[in-house]
Amino acid sequence: MGENVAVDAEPTGGRRGRGERGGAAARRAARSGGGPGQQLTYIRRKVKVYEVLDDEGLALIEKNADTVLEEVGIIFRDDPEALQLWKSAGADVKGERVHFPRGLPRSLLKTAPKVFTQHARNPERSVEIGGDATVFAPVYGPPFVRDLDGKRRYATIEDFRNFVKLSYMAPSMHHSGGTVCEPVDVPVNKRHLDMIYAHLRYSDKPFMGSVTAPERAEDTVAMAKIVFGDEFVENNTVTTSLINANSPMVFDETMLGALKVYARHNQATIVTPFILAGAMSPVTVAGTLTQILAEVLAGAALTQLVRPGAPVLFGTFASSISMQSGAPTFGTPEPSLVSYGAAQLARRLGLPFRTGGSLCASKIADAQAAYESANTLNSTLLAGTNFVLHAAGWLEGGLVSGYEKFMMDVDQLGMAQRFAEGIDLSENGQAMDAIRQVGPGSHYLGCDHTQANFQTAFYRSTIADNNSYEQWLAEGEKTAAQRANELARRWLESYEAPAIDPGIDEGLKDFVAKKKASMPDAFT
């Protein structure tokens, strides 16, 4: 597979970050949960991936997916250009349904990069996507929030800015994300402008673009060019955007339009079948994997017809459902098996992989939320996921972005990052001097090695209470959610926006103002 080679230049809109890139500061932050400003770089996994399928099983899924593409086909709805691209490439186009000769999508994807860099406004925050890298991005898409006063309500643009700020301040969050919540107090046709501006102004981490209409994707690219420059954007990747398949086996004109815009400008797309197994795919893991692979092959290969070499990710969002009510369920075994299997298929295909996060169906940040999120996040990390959407803040099956849940999840992400470092086998990690010094029958509390390492030896949670019962009583008998609430408030009170060139900021504001003035408000 080809590699995405970046132009040897830096974006013009950023500055060097206050946080250190790696080293002792990063290790301290990883063990303590860090604090605002102590940023961690994206993860370089040093633990092996967990695999659930052998070569024979993978080959069977791939064969079945090719059969689906050839015999059943994929609908590309209301997009004559996409249909013509497929026809010219040798596919059999019947109306809006495309049937693919065996191997055609796979051959087209040979031009897609295995690994690429998404550049941030602050070069220190740029991330690598693919290979052994893992990038955590926050929750995406909920129309509601669970606020710091405990109310479930519609999200506002102020909530959106708050989540961008919290993501910027969170040491273990590597990415600003996209629609961290849907600001319903802003007109539908204009809110994307405020959202993209918030990502570019209130954070200097990488961000995701708008996909709700092709022209909104164009606005995203235009705003990125104000920050990074035209040439830099056309030759490098500065935004990664989510393209959902309308499963089963349909891509609609909205998603296709955004996909084409981003691919033409060399910007990354995450082609993701949105699966509620039993409703939008078969009830079995193997059947679901077959459909996912077929949909990803068709959607991802289209990016290469638009622009060979455009970065694209193999995405999947898979949930089971309650067969009694039809409601989505999370943290259950079957979606984890789907994630593990899909990750293997992505590696064989040579594409970066996206799945998982901290998913739950719970309405509040309670034990159900914790168990379901932990089960999902654990399998996400061990699958070898490169881009983790919904890594923090997800509640109620994706209907709600929760402030307290966000802070609790961020704490867990720090633990996950520490785990992914693997075992230190350096001279210090081996600790032979400590073993010799202490000898039989003594303890390690006061030895030189312990004293030298005590600040960084173990991860220290920002949320968990490990003190005595008496101390817990004296401090107000606070729950984890209450401690998360207080931490979120402290972070937001202490937030300081990253610097930006005043001319670039004015350019962004002017672009937003002119675009808003060019059209009437629309709320549908």
Short mmCIF file of C-alpha atoms in Angstrom, two decimals:
data_model
loop_
_atom_site.label_atom_id
_atom_site.label_comp_id
_atom_site.label_asym_id
_atom_site.label_seq_id
_atom_site.Cartn_x
_atom_site.Cartn_y
_atom_site.Cartn_z
CA MET A 1 0.00 0.00 0.00
CA GLY A 2 1.08 3.55 -0.59
CA GLU A 3 2.20 5.95 2.12
CA ASN A 4 0.82 9.47 2.49
CA VAL A 5 3.91 11.67 2.24
CA ALA A 6 3.36 15.10 3.78
CA VAL A 7 4.77 18.30 2.37
CA ASP A 8 7.74 19.39 4.48
CA ALA A 9 6.09 22.45 5.95
CA GLU A 10 4.21 23.55 9.02
CA PRO A 11 0.68 24.96 9.16
CA THR A 12 0.59 28.71 9.53
CA GLY A 13 -2.12 29.08 12.16
CA GLY A 14 -0.61 27.46 15.22
CA ARG A 15 2.12 27.76 17.77
CA ARG A 16 4.17 25.37 19.82
CA GLY A 17 2.07 24.05 22.67
CA ARG A 18 2.70 24.63 26.35
CA GLY A 19 2.61 20.88 27.03
CA GLU A 20 5.73 18.80 26.41
CA ARG A 21 5.70 16.15 23.68
CA GLY A 22 6.42 12.84 25.44
CA GLY A 23 9.21 12.40 27.98
CA ALA A 24 8.93 12.71 31.73
CA ALA A 25 6.08 15.23 31.67
CA ALA A 26 3.94 12.89 29.55
CA ARG A 27 4.71 9.93 31.78
CA ARG A 28 3.75 11.91 34.87
CA ALA A 29 0.51 12.98 33.24
CA ALA A 30 -0.27 9.41 32.17
CA ARG A 31 0.04 8.16 35.73
CA SER A 32 -1.79 10.97 37.45
CA GLY A 33 -4.51 11.78 34.93
CA GLY A 34 -2.57 14.98 34.39
CA GLY A 35 -4.20 18.36 34.43
CA PRO A 36 -4.99 21.13 31.99
CA GLY A 37 -1.93 21.78 29.85
CA GLN A 38 -0.13 18.50 30.52
CA GLN A 39 -0.91 16.94 27.17
CA LEU A 40 -0.08 13.41 26.08
CA THR A 41 0.80 12.49 22.54
CA TYR A 42 -1.23 9.93 20.63
CA ILE A 43 -0.67 6.33 21.73
CA ARG A 44 2.05 4.14 20.28
CA ARG A 45 0.75 0.74 21.32
CA LYS A 46 3.37 -1.63 22.70
CA VAL A 47 0.93 -4.40 23.55
CA LYS A 48 -0.14 -7.05 21.09
CA VAL A 49 -3.55 -6.93 19.45
CA TYR A 50 -6.16 -9.53 20.32
CA GLU A 51 -7.43 -11.58 17.37
CA VAL A 52 -10.53 -13.75 17.22
CA LEU A 53 -10.32 -15.11 13.65
CA ASP A 54 -7.69 -17.28 12.03
CA ASP A 55 -6.64 -16.90 8.40
CA GLU A 56 -9.26 -19.39 7.24
CA GLY A 57 -12.03 -17.50 9.00
CA LEU A 58 -10.87 -14.16 7.61
CA ALA A 59 -10.68 -15.56 4.09
CA LEU A 60 -14.23 -16.89 4.44
CA ILE A 61 -15.56 -13.46 5.49
CA GLU A 62 -13.69 -11.80 2.62
CA LYS A 63 -15.08 -14.32 0.12
CA ASN A 64 -18.62 -13.78 1.40
CA ALA A 65 -18.24 -9.99 1.22
CA ASP A 66 -17.07 -10.26 -2.40
CA THR A 67 -20.15 -12.35 -3.12
CA VAL A 68 -22.40 -9.71 -1.54
CA LEU A 69 -20.76 -6.99 -3.64
CA GLU A 70 -21.09 -9.03 -6.83
CA GLU A 71 -24.53 -10.58 -6.39
CA VAL A 72 -26.46 -8.25 -4.05
CA GLY A 73 -24.76 -4.94 -4.76
CA ILE A 74 -24.71 -1.57 -3.01
CA ILE A 75 -27.09 1.33 -3.63
CA PHE A 76 -25.59 4.77 -4.25
CA ARG A 77 -28.69 6.89 -3.83
CA ASP A 78 -29.33 10.13 -5.78
CA ASP A 79 -25.72 10.54 -6.89
CA PRO A 80 -25.27 10.28 -10.68
CA GLU A 81 -21.59 11.23 -10.41
CA ALA A 82 -20.81 8.32 -8.10
CA LEU A 83 -22.68 5.94 -10.38
CA GLN A 84 -20.74 7.20 -13.40
CA LEU A 85 -17.44 6.80 -11.56
CA TRP A 86 -18.29 3.19 -10.82
CA LYS A 87 -19.47 2.53 -14.35
CA SER A 88 -16.23 3.94 -15.76
CA ALA A 89 -14.27 1.76 -13.32
CA GLY A 90 -15.90 -1.40 -14.69
CA ALA A 91 -18.74 -2.01 -12.24
CA ASP A 92 -22.19 -3.16 -13.37
CA VAL A 93 -24.56 -0.26 -12.65
CA LYS A 94 -28.27 -1.05 -12.71
CA GLY A 95 -30.27 2.01 -11.78
CA GLU A 96 -28.81 3.12 -8.44
CA ARG A 97 -27.51 -0.32 -7.52
CA VAL A 98 -23.88 -1.12 -8.25
CA HIS A 99 -22.60 -4.68 -8.64
CA PHE A 100 -18.84 -5.07 -8.34
CA PRO A 101 -16.58 -7.53 -10.15
CA ARG A 102 -14.69 -9.57 -7.60
CA GLY A 103 -11.62 -7.77 -6.38
CA LEU A 104 -12.41 -4.38 -7.95
CA PRO A 105 -12.87 -2.34 -4.73
CA ARG A 106 -9.88 -4.05 -3.11
CA SER A 107 -7.65 -3.26 -6.09
CA LEU A 108 -8.70 0.40 -6.03
CA LEU A 109 -7.81 0.67 -2.35
CA LYS A 110 -4.16 -0.15 -3.06
CA THR A 111 -3.61 3.59 -3.53
CA ALA A 112 -5.00 4.48 -0.08
CA PRO A 113 -2.34 5.16 2.60
CA LYS A 114 -1.80 2.65 5.39
CA VAL A 115 -0.71 5.46 7.69
CA PHE A 116 -1.17 9.22 7.45
CA THR A 117 -0.66 12.30 9.59
CA GLN A 118 -3.54 14.56 10.51
CA HIS A 119 -1.98 17.95 11.11
CA ALA A 120 -3.20 20.11 13.96
CA ARG A 121 -3.16 23.89 14.22
CA ASN A 122 -0.46 23.35 16.84
CA PRO A 123 2.12 21.03 15.25
CA GLU A 124 2.79 19.50 18.67
CA ARG A 125 -0.76 18.12 18.60
CA SER A 126 -0.62 16.49 15.16
CA VAL A 127 -1.53 12.79 15.22
CA GLU A 128 -0.61 9.74 13.22
CA ILE A 129 -3.51 7.55 12.14
CA GLY A 130 -2.78 3.92 11.29
CA GLY A 131 -0.11 1.39 12.16
CA ASP A 132 0.42 0.98 15.90
CA ALA A 133 -1.02 4.42 16.73
CA THR A 134 -4.24 4.99 18.68
CA VAL A 135 -5.98 8.38 18.76
CA PHE A 136 -8.77 9.18 21.25
CA ALA A 137 -11.55 11.55 20.07
CA PRO A 138 -14.61 12.61 22.11
CA VAL A 139 -18.30 11.79 21.79
CA TYR A 140 -19.97 12.66 18.49
CA GLY A 141 -23.53 13.58 17.57
CA PRO A 142 -25.85 13.73 20.63
CA PRO A 143 -28.67 16.31 20.50
CA PHE A 144 -28.94 16.35 24.31
CA VAL A 145 -26.57 17.00 27.20
CA ARG A 146 -26.57 15.94 30.81
CA ASP A 147 -25.32 19.20 32.29
CA LEU A 148 -23.41 20.02 35.48
CA ASP A 149 -26.67 20.80 37.28
CA GLY A 150 -27.91 17.28 36.57
CA LYS A 151 -30.43 18.31 33.92
CA ARG A 152 -31.04 16.46 30.65
CA ARG A 153 -31.77 19.11 28.03
CA TYR A 154 -31.14 20.05 24.42
CA ALA A 155 -27.54 21.00 23.71
CA THR A 156 -26.56 24.59 22.97
CA ILE A 157 -23.58 26.18 21.26
CA GLU A 158 -22.25 27.02 24.73
CA ASP A 159 -22.28 23.31 25.58
CA PHE A 160 -20.48 22.63 22.32
CA ARG A 161 -17.76 25.13 23.21
CA ASN A 162 -17.49 23.67 26.70
CA PHE A 163 -16.86 20.16 25.37
CA VAL A 164 -14.28 21.51 22.93
CA LYS A 165 -12.55 23.24 25.83
CA LEU A 166 -12.65 20.12 28.02
CA SER A 167 -11.27 18.03 25.15
CA TYR A 168 -8.50 20.57 24.65
CA MET A 169 -7.61 20.46 28.35
CA ALA A 170 -7.83 16.67 28.78
CA PRO A 171 -4.30 15.21 28.68
CA SER A 172 -5.43 11.83 27.32
CA MET A 173 -7.67 13.28 24.58
CA HIS A 174 -5.64 13.52 21.39
CA HIS A 175 -8.31 14.99 19.13
CA SER A 176 -10.97 17.70 19.33
CA GLY A 177 -13.55 15.54 17.55
CA GLY A 178 -16.48 16.77 15.51
CA THR A 179 -20.10 17.23 16.55
CA VAL A 180 -19.38 16.77 20.27
CA CYS A 181 -23.03 17.69 20.76
CA GLU A 182 -25.62 19.15 18.39
CA PRO A 183 -26.19 22.85 19.22
CA VAL A 184 -29.91 23.08 18.53
CA ASP A 185 -30.10 26.79 19.45
CA VAL A 186 -28.27 27.66 16.20
CA PRO A 187 -29.99 27.31 12.78
CA VAL A 188 -29.36 23.95 11.13
CA ASN A 189 -27.89 25.51 8.00
CA LYS A 190 -25.45 27.71 9.97
CA ARG A 191 -24.43 25.76 13.05
CA HIS A 192 -21.60 23.98 11.26
CA LEU A 193 -19.85 27.33 10.89
CA ASP A 194 -19.94 27.95 14.64
CA MET A 195 -18.84 24.39 15.35
CA ILE A 196 -15.83 24.47 13.03
CA TYR A 197 -14.85 27.88 14.37
CA ALA A 198 -15.03 26.55 17.94
CA HIS A 199 -12.69 23.66 17.09
CA LEU A 200 -10.22 25.98 15.38
CA ARG A 201 -10.32 28.75 18.00
CA TYR A 202 -10.88 27.07 21.38
CA SER A 203 -8.55 24.14 20.73
CA ASP A 204 -5.36 23.55 18.78
CA LYS A 205 -5.82 19.80 18.46
CA PRO A 206 -6.94 18.05 15.22
CA PHE A 207 -10.66 18.22 14.42
CA MET A 208 -13.41 16.64 12.33
CA GLY A 209 -15.36 18.34 9.55
CA SER A 210 -19.05 18.79 8.81
CA VAL A 211 -20.77 16.08 6.74
CA THR A 212 -24.43 17.13 6.85
CA ALA A 213 -24.30 18.60 3.32
CA PRO A 214 -21.64 18.83 0.61
CA GLU A 215 -21.59 22.63 0.84
CA ARG A 216 -20.92 22.37 4.58
CA ALA A 217 -17.99 20.10 3.85
CA GLU A 218 -16.77 22.77 1.40
CA ASP A 219 -17.09 25.36 4.17
CA THR A 220 -14.99 23.16 6.43
CA VAL A 221 -12.24 22.95 3.83
CA ALA A 222 -12.41 26.71 3.21
CA MET A 223 -12.05 27.47 6.92
CA ALA A 224 -9.17 25.02 7.20
CA LYS A 225 -7.44 26.83 4.35
CA ILE A 226 -7.73 30.12 6.22
CA VAL A 227 -5.79 28.51 9.07
CA PHE A 228 -3.36 26.23 7.24
CA GLY A 229 -3.09 27.77 3.78
CA ASP A 230 -4.43 26.52 0.43
CA GLU A 231 -1.39 24.55 -0.67
CA PHE A 232 -0.88 22.91 2.70
CA VAL A 233 -4.47 21.65 2.82
CA GLU A 234 -4.38 20.29 -0.73
CA ASN A 235 -1.18 18.36 -0.02
CA ASN A 236 -1.75 17.33 3.60
CA THR A 237 -4.57 16.06 5.78
CA VAL A 238 -5.94 18.53 8.33
CA THR A 239 -9.42 17.12 8.96
CA THR A 240 -10.89 13.64 9.37
CA SER A 241 -14.64 13.27 8.84
CA LEU A 242 -17.25 10.60 9.49
CA ILE A 243 -19.12 9.08 6.52
CA ASN A 244 -21.82 6.66 7.67
CA ALA A 245 -23.29 4.01 5.42
CA ASN A 246 -27.07 3.86 5.61
CA SER A 247 -26.99 0.19 6.44
CA PRO A 248 -27.95 -2.22 5.06
CA MET A 249 -26.01 -1.62 1.84
CA VAL A 250 -26.99 1.96 1.00
CA PHE A 251 -24.98 5.18 0.74
CA ASP A 252 -27.18 8.29 0.54
CA GLU A 253 -26.54 11.50 -1.35
CA THR A 254 -25.64 13.51 1.77
CA MET A 255 -22.85 11.23 2.87
CA LEU A 256 -21.64 10.67 -0.69
CA GLY A 257 -21.54 14.40 -1.34
CA ALA A 258 -19.40 15.05 1.75
CA LEU A 259 -17.16 12.06 0.97
CA LYS A 260 -16.42 13.41 -2.50
CA VAL A 261 -15.64 16.92 -1.23
CA TYR A 262 -13.15 15.69 1.34
CA ALA A 263 -11.52 13.14 -0.96
CA ARG A 264 -11.02 15.76 -3.69
CA HIS A 265 -9.18 17.95 -1.20
CA ASN A 266 -7.04 15.08 0.16
CA GLN A 267 -8.89 15.10 3.48
CA ALA A 268 -9.55 11.89 5.40
CA THR A 269 -12.90 10.14 5.62
CA ILE A 270 -13.98 7.37 7.98
CA VAL A 271 -16.32 5.11 6.01
CA THR A 272 -18.43 3.56 8.74
CA PRO A 273 -21.39 1.20 8.48
CA PHE A 274 -23.72 2.14 11.34
CA ILE A 275 -24.88 -1.26 12.55
CA LEU A 276 -27.54 -2.29 15.04
CA ALA A 277 -27.18 -6.02 14.56
CA GLY A 278 -30.51 -7.76 14.16
CA ALA A 279 -32.06 -4.66 12.59
CA MET A 280 -29.44 -3.32 10.18
CA SER A 281 -27.33 -6.46 9.76
CA PRO A 282 -27.77 -10.18 10.45
CA VAL A 283 -27.93 -11.27 14.09
CA THR A 284 -24.70 -13.27 13.78
CA VAL A 285 -21.18 -11.94 14.18
CA ALA A 286 -19.96 -13.52 10.93
CA GLY A 287 -22.92 -12.18 8.95
CA THR A 288 -22.45 -8.70 10.38
CA LEU A 289 -18.73 -8.75 9.57
CA THR A 290 -19.52 -9.80 6.00
CA GLN A 291 -21.91 -6.89 5.50
CA ILE A 292 -19.54 -4.40 7.18
CA LEU A 293 -16.67 -5.42 4.93
CA ALA A 294 -18.83 -5.17 1.81
CA GLU A 295 -20.07 -1.70 2.73
CA VAL A 296 -16.61 -0.41 3.66
CA LEU A 297 -15.04 -1.78 0.48
CA ALA A 298 -17.63 -0.01 -1.67
CA GLY A 299 -17.55 3.33 0.17
CA ALA A 300 -13.81 3.48 0.78
CA ALA A 301 -12.95 2.52 -2.81
CA LEU A 302 -15.09 5.43 -4.07
CA THR A 303 -12.66 7.84 -2.40
CA GLN A 304 -9.89 6.46 -4.61
CA LEU A 305 -11.98 6.95 -7.73
CA VAL A 306 -12.39 10.58 -6.71
CA ARG A 307 -8.71 11.08 -5.84
CA PRO A 308 -6.21 8.21 -5.70
CA GLY A 309 -4.20 8.44 -2.50
CA ALA A 310 -6.88 10.23 -0.48
CA PRO A 311 -6.75 8.95 3.12
CA VAL A 312 -9.64 6.74 4.18
CA LEU A 313 -10.34 4.68 7.29
CA PHE A 314 -12.11 1.35 7.66
CA GLY A 315 -14.79 2.26 10.19
CA THR A 316 -17.40 0.32 12.05
CA PHE A 317 -19.98 1.14 14.67
CA ALA A 318 -21.60 -2.09 15.81
CA SER A 319 -24.15 -2.59 18.54
CA SER A 320 -26.45 -5.42 19.43
CA ILE A 321 -30.13 -4.81 20.17
CA SER A 322 -32.59 -6.07 22.71
CA MET A 323 -34.64 -8.66 20.86
CA GLN A 324 -37.52 -7.78 23.17
CA SER A 325 -37.62 -4.00 22.70
CA GLY A 326 -35.33 -3.28 19.76
CA ALA A 327 -33.28 -0.84 21.86
CA PRO A 328 -29.49 -0.82 21.27
CA THR A 329 -27.35 -2.50 23.91
CA PHE A 330 -23.70 -1.84 24.72
CA GLY A 331 -20.85 -3.57 26.47
CA THR A 332 -22.12 -6.99 25.34
CA PRO A 333 -19.91 -9.74 23.90
CA GLU A 334 -21.10 -9.77 20.29
CA PRO A 335 -20.17 -6.18 19.35
CA SER A 336 -16.73 -6.74 20.87
CA LEU A 337 -16.27 -9.79 18.65
CA VAL A 338 -17.34 -7.66 15.67
CA SER A 339 -14.75 -5.01 16.58
CA TYR A 340 -11.97 -7.56 16.94
CA GLY A 341 -12.87 -9.22 13.64
CA ALA A 342 -13.29 -5.96 11.74
CA ALA A 343 -9.89 -4.75 12.99
CA GLN A 344 -8.30 -7.88 11.55
CA LEU A 345 -10.07 -7.34 8.22
CA ALA A 346 -8.88 -3.70 8.14
CA ARG A 347 -5.27 -4.74 8.73
CA ARG A 348 -5.49 -7.27 5.90
CA LEU A 349 -6.94 -4.58 3.68
CA GLY A 350 -4.20 -2.14 4.64
CA LEU A 351 -6.45 0.62 5.98
CA PRO A 352 -6.41 2.43 9.33
CA PHE A 353 -9.24 1.25 11.58
CA ARG A 354 -11.91 3.07 13.59
CA THR A 355 -14.34 1.58 16.10
CA GLY A 356 -15.55 1.64 19.68
CA GLY A 357 -15.18 4.16 22.44
CA SER A 358 -16.78 4.42 25.89
CA LEU A 359 -20.27 3.34 24.88
CA CYS A 360 -23.20 2.70 27.17
CA ALA A 361 -26.99 2.77 27.29
CA SER A 362 -27.16 4.24 30.80
CA LYS A 363 -28.96 7.54 31.32
CA ILE A 364 -26.50 8.84 33.92
CA ALA A 365 -22.87 8.28 34.88
CA ASP A 366 -23.58 5.28 37.10
CA ALA A 367 -22.36 1.68 37.50
CA GLN A 368 -24.11 0.56 34.30
CA ALA A 369 -22.36 3.32 32.39
CA ALA A 370 -19.02 2.33 33.91
CA TYR A 371 -19.30 -1.40 33.20
CA GLU A 372 -20.59 -1.01 29.65
CA SER A 373 -18.07 1.69 28.80
CA ALA A 374 -15.18 -0.29 30.26
CA ASN A 375 -16.15 -3.40 28.30
CA THR A 376 -16.34 -1.40 25.07
CA LEU A 377 -13.14 0.59 25.63
CA ASN A 378 -11.12 -2.49 26.58
CA SER A 379 -12.00 -4.33 23.39
CA THR A 380 -11.45 -1.12 21.39
CA LEU A 381 -7.87 -0.80 22.62
CA LEU A 382 -6.99 -4.50 22.36
CA ALA A 383 -8.43 -4.70 18.84
CA GLY A 384 -5.69 -2.31 17.72
CA THR A 385 -8.05 0.55 16.85
CA ASN A 386 -6.34 3.55 15.27
CA PHE A 387 -9.08 6.17 15.64
CA VAL A 388 -11.42 5.92 18.62
CA LEU A 389 -14.55 8.03 18.27
CA HIS A 390 -16.86 8.43 21.30
CA ALA A 391 -13.88 7.90 23.63
CA ALA A 392 -15.44 10.16 26.29
CA GLY A 393 -18.83 11.62 27.16
CA TRP A 394 -21.26 9.14 25.56
CA LEU A 395 -24.54 8.42 27.42
CA GLU A 396 -27.96 6.99 26.63
CA GLY A 397 -27.01 5.14 23.47
CA GLY A 398 -25.52 8.27 21.92
CA LEU A 399 -28.45 10.60 22.58
CA VAL A 400 -26.65 12.48 25.35
CA SER A 401 -23.24 14.07 25.89
CA GLY A 402 -22.59 13.99 29.63
CA TYR A 403 -20.23 16.38 31.40
CA GLU A 404 -19.61 14.09 34.37
CA LYS A 405 -19.36 11.05 32.10
CA PHE A 406 -16.82 12.90 29.98
CA MET A 407 -14.56 13.53 32.95
CA MET A 408 -14.85 9.96 34.21
CA ASP A 409 -14.09 8.60 30.75
CA VAL A 410 -11.07 10.88 30.33
CA ASP A 411 -9.68 9.43 33.55
CA GLN A 412 -10.10 5.92 32.13
CA LEU A 413 -8.44 6.97 28.87
CA GLY A 414 -5.37 7.93 30.85
CA MET A 415 -5.31 4.44 32.33
CA ALA A 416 -5.74 2.92 28.88
CA GLN A 417 -2.83 4.97 27.59
CA ARG A 418 -0.65 3.77 30.44
CA PHE A 419 -1.62 0.14 29.75
CA ALA A 420 -0.81 0.55 26.06
CA GLU A 421 2.77 1.50 26.96
CA GLY A 422 3.34 -2.14 27.87
CA ILE A 423 6.08 -3.36 30.20
CA ASP A 424 9.22 -1.30 30.73
CA LEU A 425 12.22 -3.59 30.24
CA SER A 426 14.85 -0.89 30.63
CA GLU A 427 17.44 -1.12 33.40
CA ASN A 428 15.17 0.98 35.59
CA GLY A 429 12.17 -1.18 34.69
CA GLN A 430 14.00 -4.38 35.61
CA ALA A 431 14.64 -2.95 39.11
CA MET A 432 17.48 -5.33 39.86
CA ASP A 433 19.22 -2.72 42.02
CA ALA A 434 16.11 -2.49 44.19
CA ILE A 435 15.87 -6.25 44.60
CA ARG A 436 19.54 -6.42 45.58
CA GLN A 437 19.26 -3.50 48.01
CA VAL A 438 16.14 -4.75 49.83
CA GLY A 439 16.92 -8.47 49.97
CA PRO A 440 14.76 -11.05 51.76
CA GLY A 441 12.34 -10.11 54.52
CA SER A 442 12.39 -6.30 54.21
CA HIS A 443 10.25 -3.87 52.20
CA TYR A 444 10.67 -1.55 49.23
CA LEU A 445 9.04 1.61 50.60
CA GLY A 446 12.26 3.37 51.49
CA CYS A 447 14.72 1.94 49.00
CA ASP A 448 16.50 4.20 46.51
CA HIS A 449 14.68 2.81 43.48
CA THR A 450 11.24 3.43 45.02
CA GLN A 451 12.20 6.95 46.06
CA ALA A 452 13.44 7.70 42.55
CA ASN A 453 10.26 6.38 40.90
CA PHE A 454 7.46 7.06 43.38
CA GLN A 455 6.02 10.04 41.48
CA THR A 456 5.64 8.14 38.20
CA ALA A 457 5.40 4.48 39.26
CA PHE A 458 1.62 4.08 39.16
CA TYR A 459 -1.29 5.79 37.45
CA ARG A 460 -3.13 8.07 39.87
CA SER A 461 -6.79 8.61 39.08
CA THR A 462 -8.26 12.11 39.13
CA ILE A 463 -11.69 10.68 39.98
CA ALA A 464 -11.33 7.58 42.16
CA ASP A 465 -11.22 7.89 45.98
CA ASN A 466 -8.70 5.50 47.50
CA ASN A 467 -8.54 7.09 50.95
CA SER A 468 -9.87 5.66 54.22
CA TYR A 469 -13.54 5.49 55.02
CA GLU A 470 -13.08 8.12 57.74
CA GLN A 471 -11.40 10.54 55.35
CA TRP A 472 -14.10 9.93 52.74
CA LEU A 473 -16.74 10.79 55.38
CA ALA A 474 -14.86 13.93 56.42
CA GLU A 475 -14.66 15.11 52.82
CA GLY A 476 -18.41 14.88 52.26
CA GLU A 477 -19.09 11.26 51.17
CA LYS A 478 -18.77 12.25 47.55
CA THR A 479 -19.54 9.85 44.70
CA ALA A 480 -17.32 9.51 41.65
CA ALA A 481 -19.86 11.50 39.64
CA GLN A 482 -19.74 14.35 42.17
CA ARG A 483 -15.95 14.44 42.03
CA ALA A 484 -16.14 14.45 38.21
CA ASN A 485 -18.61 17.34 38.38
CA GLU A 486 -16.26 19.40 40.53
CA LEU A 487 -13.32 18.62 38.27
CA ALA A 488 -15.23 19.70 35.15
CA ARG A 489 -16.17 22.98 36.80
CA ARG A 490 -12.56 23.63 37.83
CA TRP A 491 -11.29 22.90 34.33
CA LEU A 492 -13.81 25.21 32.68
CA GLU A 493 -13.10 27.99 35.19
CA SER A 494 -9.34 27.72 34.56
CA TYR A 495 -9.57 27.36 30.75
CA GLU A 496 -7.27 29.55 28.68
CA ALA A 497 -7.66 29.56 24.91
CA PRO A 498 -4.62 28.57 22.86
CA ALA A 499 -3.02 31.46 20.99
CA ILE A 500 -3.92 32.10 17.38
CA ASP A 501 -2.68 34.64 14.88
CA PRO A 502 -5.13 37.59 15.12
CA GLY A 503 -5.28 37.91 11.34
CA ILE A 504 -6.26 34.26 10.97
CA ASP A 505 -8.90 34.61 13.67
CA GLU A 506 -10.34 37.66 11.93
CA GLY A 507 -10.34 35.76 8.65
CA LEU A 508 -12.34 32.93 10.22
CA LYS A 509 -14.82 35.32 11.82
CA ASP A 510 -15.26 37.20 8.56
CA PHE A 511 -15.86 33.97 6.63
CA VAL A 512 -18.48 32.83 9.17
CA ALA A 513 -20.23 36.20 9.16
CA LYS A 514 -20.42 36.40 5.37
CA LYS A 515 -21.68 32.82 5.01
CA LYS A 516 -24.37 33.39 7.64
CA ALA A 517 -25.47 36.63 5.99
CA SER A 518 -25.79 34.89 2.62
CA MET A 519 -28.73 32.70 3.65
CA PRO A 520 -31.84 32.88 5.85
CA ASP A 521 -32.06 30.83 9.04
CA ALA A 522 -33.38 27.30 8.67
CA PHE A 523 -34.20 25.01 11.58
CA THR A 524 -35.16 21.93 9.56
#
